[in-house]
């Protein structure tokens, strides 16, 4: 059974600071996805990465996928209160023509104004 | 264009009771998945439906069952509720037509609803 470990579990920072959160898998990712979930809402997809070593940028967010496709990091530059939320990494598992997402337990980020 | 909708938003049940949660997928989507998210945890896959059939199931007991209707909406039923069933239940939908089987890559644009918060006392 694949296990995704995210660290840190909780992060509280001041507005304007930079931060990095991590996701490590017990096995090679099929397709890695990062989500953000705000209180009272479902997760929202931020990015999908599939190629080892891939780097994707989404405004102030930078996503890196490890060369061995077993780890990933999310870096936020100049964090803002709107970045507050639960950041989840997930692996997209395919089986025949159906699929499922395996999620980590998340990093809860609080950005203080 | 409405996104994924779920009802009810909150629900309180007593141990041993049965509950039905409902999900309407995003317009144009025909595949519905259900996830359970316990407090402080990431979502866990329960099962997936398309063409009105259960296509894949996670590690959940038979007390968890589902149904998909011809209009693609779905229900999640949980029987004999336990205290440990207290969680946020998320529904996610996707358009299977966005598969790219020949590319060797799967493009998943799955959308989640806001969830139903179930409390079992």
Short mmCIF file of C-alpha atoms in Angstrom, two decimals:
data_model
loop_
_atom_site.label_atom_id
_atom_site.label_comp_id
_atom_site.label_asym_id
_atom_site.label_seq_id
_atom_site.Cartn_x
_atom_site.Cartn_y
_atom_site.Cartn_z
CA UNK A 1 0.00 0.00 0.00
CA UNK A 2 1.42 3.35 -1.04
CA UNK A 3 1.98 5.85 1.78
CA UNK A 4 2.40 9.58 1.24
CA UNK A 5 4.09 11.53 4.00
CA UNK A 6 3.86 15.30 4.12
CA UNK A 7 5.93 17.66 6.22
CA UNK A 8 5.64 19.74 8.17
CA UNK A 9 2.19 18.93 9.46
CA UNK A 10 1.57 22.54 10.45
CA UNK A 11 3.24 25.81 9.52
CA UNK A 12 2.47 29.28 10.82
CA UNK A 13 4.31 32.16 9.17
CA UNK A 14 4.13 35.92 8.77
CA UNK A 15 2.88 37.51 5.56
CA UNK A 16 5.76 38.06 3.14
CA UNK A 17 7.84 35.08 4.27
CA UNK A 18 8.85 32.20 2.03
CA UNK A 19 8.11 28.56 2.79
CA UNK A 20 8.57 25.05 1.46
CA UNK A 21 6.47 21.98 2.17
CA UNK A 22 7.37 18.43 1.24
CA UNK A 23 5.73 15.25 0.06
CA UNK A 24 7.43 11.84 0.07
CA UNK A 25 6.03 8.59 -1.26
CA UNK A 26 6.84 5.01 -0.27
CA UNK A 27 6.69 4.12 -3.98
CA UNK A 28 7.10 5.84 -7.33
CA UNK A 29 4.35 8.29 -8.19
CA UNK A 30 2.18 7.60 -11.22
CA UNK A 31 1.12 11.23 -11.54
CA UNK A 32 1.62 13.64 -8.69
CA UNK A 33 -0.95 16.28 -7.94
CA UNK A 34 -1.00 19.12 -5.43
CA UNK A 35 -4.26 20.43 -4.02
CA UNK A 36 -5.22 23.27 -1.68
CA UNK A 37 -8.25 22.88 0.57
CA UNK A 38 -9.78 25.81 2.42
CA UNK A 39 -12.09 25.40 5.43
CA UNK A 40 -15.57 24.30 4.40
CA UNK A 41 -14.48 23.51 0.87
CA UNK A 42 -13.29 20.54 -1.12
CA UNK A 43 -9.72 20.29 -2.41
CA UNK A 44 -8.88 22.36 -5.49
CA UNK A 45 -6.29 21.10 -7.95
CA UNK A 46 -3.21 23.33 -8.21
CA UNK A 47 -0.94 21.33 -10.51
CA UNK A 48 -0.21 17.92 -12.03
CA UNK A 49 3.37 16.77 -12.60
CA UNK A 50 4.31 13.53 -14.29
CA UNK A 51 7.98 13.74 -15.36
CA UNK A 52 10.88 13.25 -12.93
CA UNK A 53 12.77 16.49 -12.40
CA UNK A 54 9.85 18.57 -13.64
CA UNK A 55 9.42 22.08 -12.26
CA UNK A 56 6.16 23.98 -12.62
CA UNK A 57 5.36 27.52 -11.57
CA UNK A 58 1.97 28.94 -10.73
CA UNK A 59 2.37 32.63 -9.87
CA UNK A 60 4.18 32.59 -6.49
CA UNK A 61 4.02 28.78 -6.18
CA UNK A 62 6.84 26.58 -7.48
CA UNK A 63 6.38 22.82 -7.64
CA UNK A 64 9.33 20.45 -8.00
CA UNK A 65 9.16 16.74 -8.73
CA UNK A 66 12.12 14.63 -7.69
CA UNK A 67 14.21 12.88 -10.33
CA UNK A 68 13.26 9.48 -8.92
CA UNK A 69 9.58 10.45 -8.88
CA UNK A 70 9.20 9.61 -5.21
CA UNK A 71 9.25 13.08 -3.70
CA UNK A 72 8.04 16.60 -4.37
CA UNK A 73 8.20 20.04 -2.87
CA UNK A 74 6.00 23.11 -3.01
CA UNK A 75 7.65 26.47 -2.47
CA UNK A 76 5.64 29.63 -1.87
CA UNK A 77 7.32 32.99 -2.27
CA UNK A 78 6.11 36.02 -0.31
CA UNK A 79 3.20 34.21 1.29
CA UNK A 80 -0.10 36.03 1.63
CA UNK A 81 -3.05 35.42 3.99
CA UNK A 82 -4.98 34.08 0.98
CA UNK A 83 -2.49 31.21 0.81
CA UNK A 84 -3.82 29.89 4.12
CA UNK A 85 -5.20 26.38 3.79
CA UNK A 86 -4.46 22.67 3.80
CA UNK A 87 -1.97 21.65 1.12
CA UNK A 88 -2.39 18.06 -0.01
CA UNK A 89 -0.26 15.98 -2.32
CA UNK A 90 -1.84 13.03 -4.08
CA UNK A 91 -0.96 10.23 -6.46
CA UNK A 92 -3.26 9.43 -9.31
CA UNK A 93 -3.61 5.65 -9.50
CA UNK A 94 -4.99 4.13 -12.68
CA UNK A 95 -6.69 0.75 -12.84
CA UNK A 96 -8.02 -0.24 -16.25
CA UNK A 97 -10.16 2.73 -17.18
CA UNK A 98 -10.94 3.86 -13.64
CA UNK A 99 -8.73 5.76 -11.23
CA UNK A 100 -8.38 6.92 -7.67
CA UNK A 101 -6.38 9.49 -5.78
CA UNK A 102 -4.18 8.52 -2.84
CA UNK A 103 -3.67 11.54 -0.60
CA UNK A 104 -1.12 12.49 2.01
CA UNK A 105 -2.34 13.85 5.33
CA UNK A 106 -1.50 17.40 4.32
CA UNK A 107 0.35 20.45 5.55
CA UNK A 108 -1.82 23.03 7.26
CA UNK A 109 -0.54 26.53 6.46
CA UNK A 110 -1.50 29.66 8.34
CA UNK A 111 -0.25 32.99 6.98
CA UNK A 112 -0.65 35.75 9.54
CA UNK A 113 -1.22 39.32 8.29
CA UNK B 1 -22.19 26.64 -14.67
CA UNK B 2 -22.68 24.97 -11.27
CA UNK B 3 -19.81 22.99 -9.88
CA UNK B 4 -20.13 19.82 -7.87
CA UNK B 5 -22.91 20.11 -5.31
CA UNK B 6 -23.50 17.99 -2.24
CA UNK B 7 -26.33 17.69 0.24
CA UNK B 8 -26.81 18.04 3.07
CA UNK B 9 -23.94 20.24 4.22
CA UNK B 10 -24.08 18.97 7.80
CA UNK B 11 -25.67 15.94 9.38
CA UNK B 12 -25.81 14.51 12.88
CA UNK B 13 -26.69 10.86 13.34
CA UNK B 14 -26.73 8.37 16.19
CA UNK B 15 -24.58 5.25 16.29
CA UNK B 16 -26.32 2.37 14.53
CA UNK B 17 -28.41 4.57 12.23
CA UNK B 18 -28.19 4.73 8.46
CA UNK B 19 -27.36 7.80 6.35
CA UNK B 20 -27.64 8.80 2.69
CA UNK B 21 -25.49 11.55 1.20
CA UNK B 22 -26.10 13.03 -2.23
CA UNK B 23 -23.91 14.43 -4.97
CA UNK B 24 -24.63 16.19 -8.25
CA UNK B 25 -21.62 16.26 -10.57
CA UNK B 26 -20.39 19.24 -12.50
CA UNK B 27 -22.25 19.78 -15.75
CA UNK B 28 -20.82 17.54 -18.46
CA UNK B 29 -19.22 15.11 -16.01
CA UNK B 30 -20.22 11.47 -15.91
CA UNK B 31 -17.84 9.93 -13.36
CA UNK B 32 -18.33 10.34 -9.61
CA UNK B 33 -15.93 9.37 -6.83
CA UNK B 34 -16.49 9.49 -3.08
CA UNK B 35 -13.86 10.19 -0.44
CA UNK B 36 -13.87 10.21 3.36
CA UNK B 37 -11.77 12.83 5.13
CA UNK B 38 -11.33 12.36 8.86
CA UNK B 39 -10.33 15.36 10.96
CA UNK B 40 -6.68 16.23 10.40
CA UNK B 41 -6.25 13.69 7.61
CA UNK B 42 -6.21 13.65 3.84
CA UNK B 43 -9.17 12.25 1.90
CA UNK B 44 -9.43 8.47 1.52
CA UNK B 45 -10.95 6.92 -1.59
CA UNK B 46 -14.21 5.04 -0.98
CA UNK B 47 -15.42 4.14 -4.49
CA UNK B 48 -16.01 5.40 -8.02
CA UNK B 49 -19.08 5.17 -10.25
CA UNK B 50 -19.65 5.61 -13.93
CA UNK B 51 -22.28 4.16 -16.26
CA UNK B 52 -24.27 3.51 -13.08
CA UNK B 53 -21.83 0.86 -11.88
CA UNK B 54 -19.20 0.75 -9.14
CA UNK B 55 -15.89 0.59 -11.01
CA UNK B 56 -13.31 0.67 -8.26
CA UNK B 57 -13.46 0.44 -4.49
CA UNK B 58 -11.13 1.46 -1.70
CA UNK B 59 -10.58 -0.28 1.61
CA UNK B 60 -14.01 0.35 3.12
CA UNK B 61 -16.44 -2.22 4.57
CA UNK B 62 -19.66 -3.26 2.88
CA UNK B 63 -21.55 -0.90 5.19
CA UNK B 64 -20.55 1.72 2.63
CA UNK B 65 -22.53 1.43 -0.57
CA UNK B 66 -23.43 3.71 -3.41
CA UNK B 67 -25.52 4.30 -6.43
CA UNK B 68 -25.33 6.36 -9.58
CA UNK B 69 -28.43 7.51 -11.41
CA UNK B 70 -28.96 7.97 -15.18
CA UNK B 71 -28.44 11.73 -14.77
CA UNK B 72 -24.97 10.91 -13.30
CA UNK B 73 -25.86 12.08 -9.79
CA UNK B 74 -24.82 9.76 -7.01
CA UNK B 75 -25.66 8.68 -3.48
CA UNK B 76 -23.44 7.33 -0.73
CA UNK B 77 -25.14 5.14 1.87
CA UNK B 78 -23.62 4.14 5.17
CA UNK B 79 -25.37 1.55 7.35
CA UNK B 80 -24.90 0.76 11.03
CA UNK B 81 -23.04 3.98 11.70
CA UNK B 82 -20.02 3.90 14.00
CA UNK B 83 -18.47 6.80 15.89
CA UNK B 84 -15.45 6.43 13.59
CA UNK B 85 -17.58 7.24 10.55
CA UNK B 86 -17.63 10.88 11.66
CA UNK B 87 -15.86 12.74 8.86
CA UNK B 88 -16.18 15.07 5.90
CA UNK B 89 -17.50 13.12 2.92
CA UNK B 90 -16.34 14.52 -0.39
CA UNK B 91 -17.72 13.87 -3.83
CA UNK B 92 -15.60 14.47 -6.92
CA UNK B 93 -16.63 14.41 -10.56
CA UNK B 94 -14.82 14.16 -13.85
CA UNK B 95 -15.49 13.90 -17.54
CA UNK B 96 -14.22 10.51 -18.75
CA UNK B 97 -14.15 11.90 -22.26
CA UNK B 98 -11.00 13.77 -21.27
CA UNK B 99 -8.99 10.54 -21.19
CA UNK B 100 -6.08 10.44 -23.62
CA UNK B 101 -5.52 6.69 -23.77
CA UNK B 102 -3.07 6.83 -26.64
CA UNK B 103 -0.77 9.31 -24.99
CA UNK B 104 0.19 7.05 -22.15
CA UNK B 105 -0.71 9.89 -19.81
CA UNK B 106 -3.92 10.44 -17.94
CA UNK B 107 -5.18 13.99 -17.77
CA UNK B 108 -7.30 14.22 -14.67
CA UNK B 109 -9.33 17.34 -14.14
CA UNK B 110 -11.32 16.18 -11.17
CA UNK B 111 -13.50 18.65 -9.30
CA UNK B 112 -14.48 18.25 -5.66
CA UNK B 113 -17.66 19.38 -3.98
CA UNK B 114 -17.69 21.18 -0.62
CA UNK B 115 -18.47 17.99 1.24
CA UNK B 116 -20.99 16.79 3.81
CA UNK B 117 -19.87 16.96 7.43
CA UNK B 118 -21.22 13.84 9.18
CA UNK B 119 -21.13 13.63 12.97
CA UNK B 120 -22.03 10.33 14.62
CA UNK B 121 -22.86 10.53 18.33
#
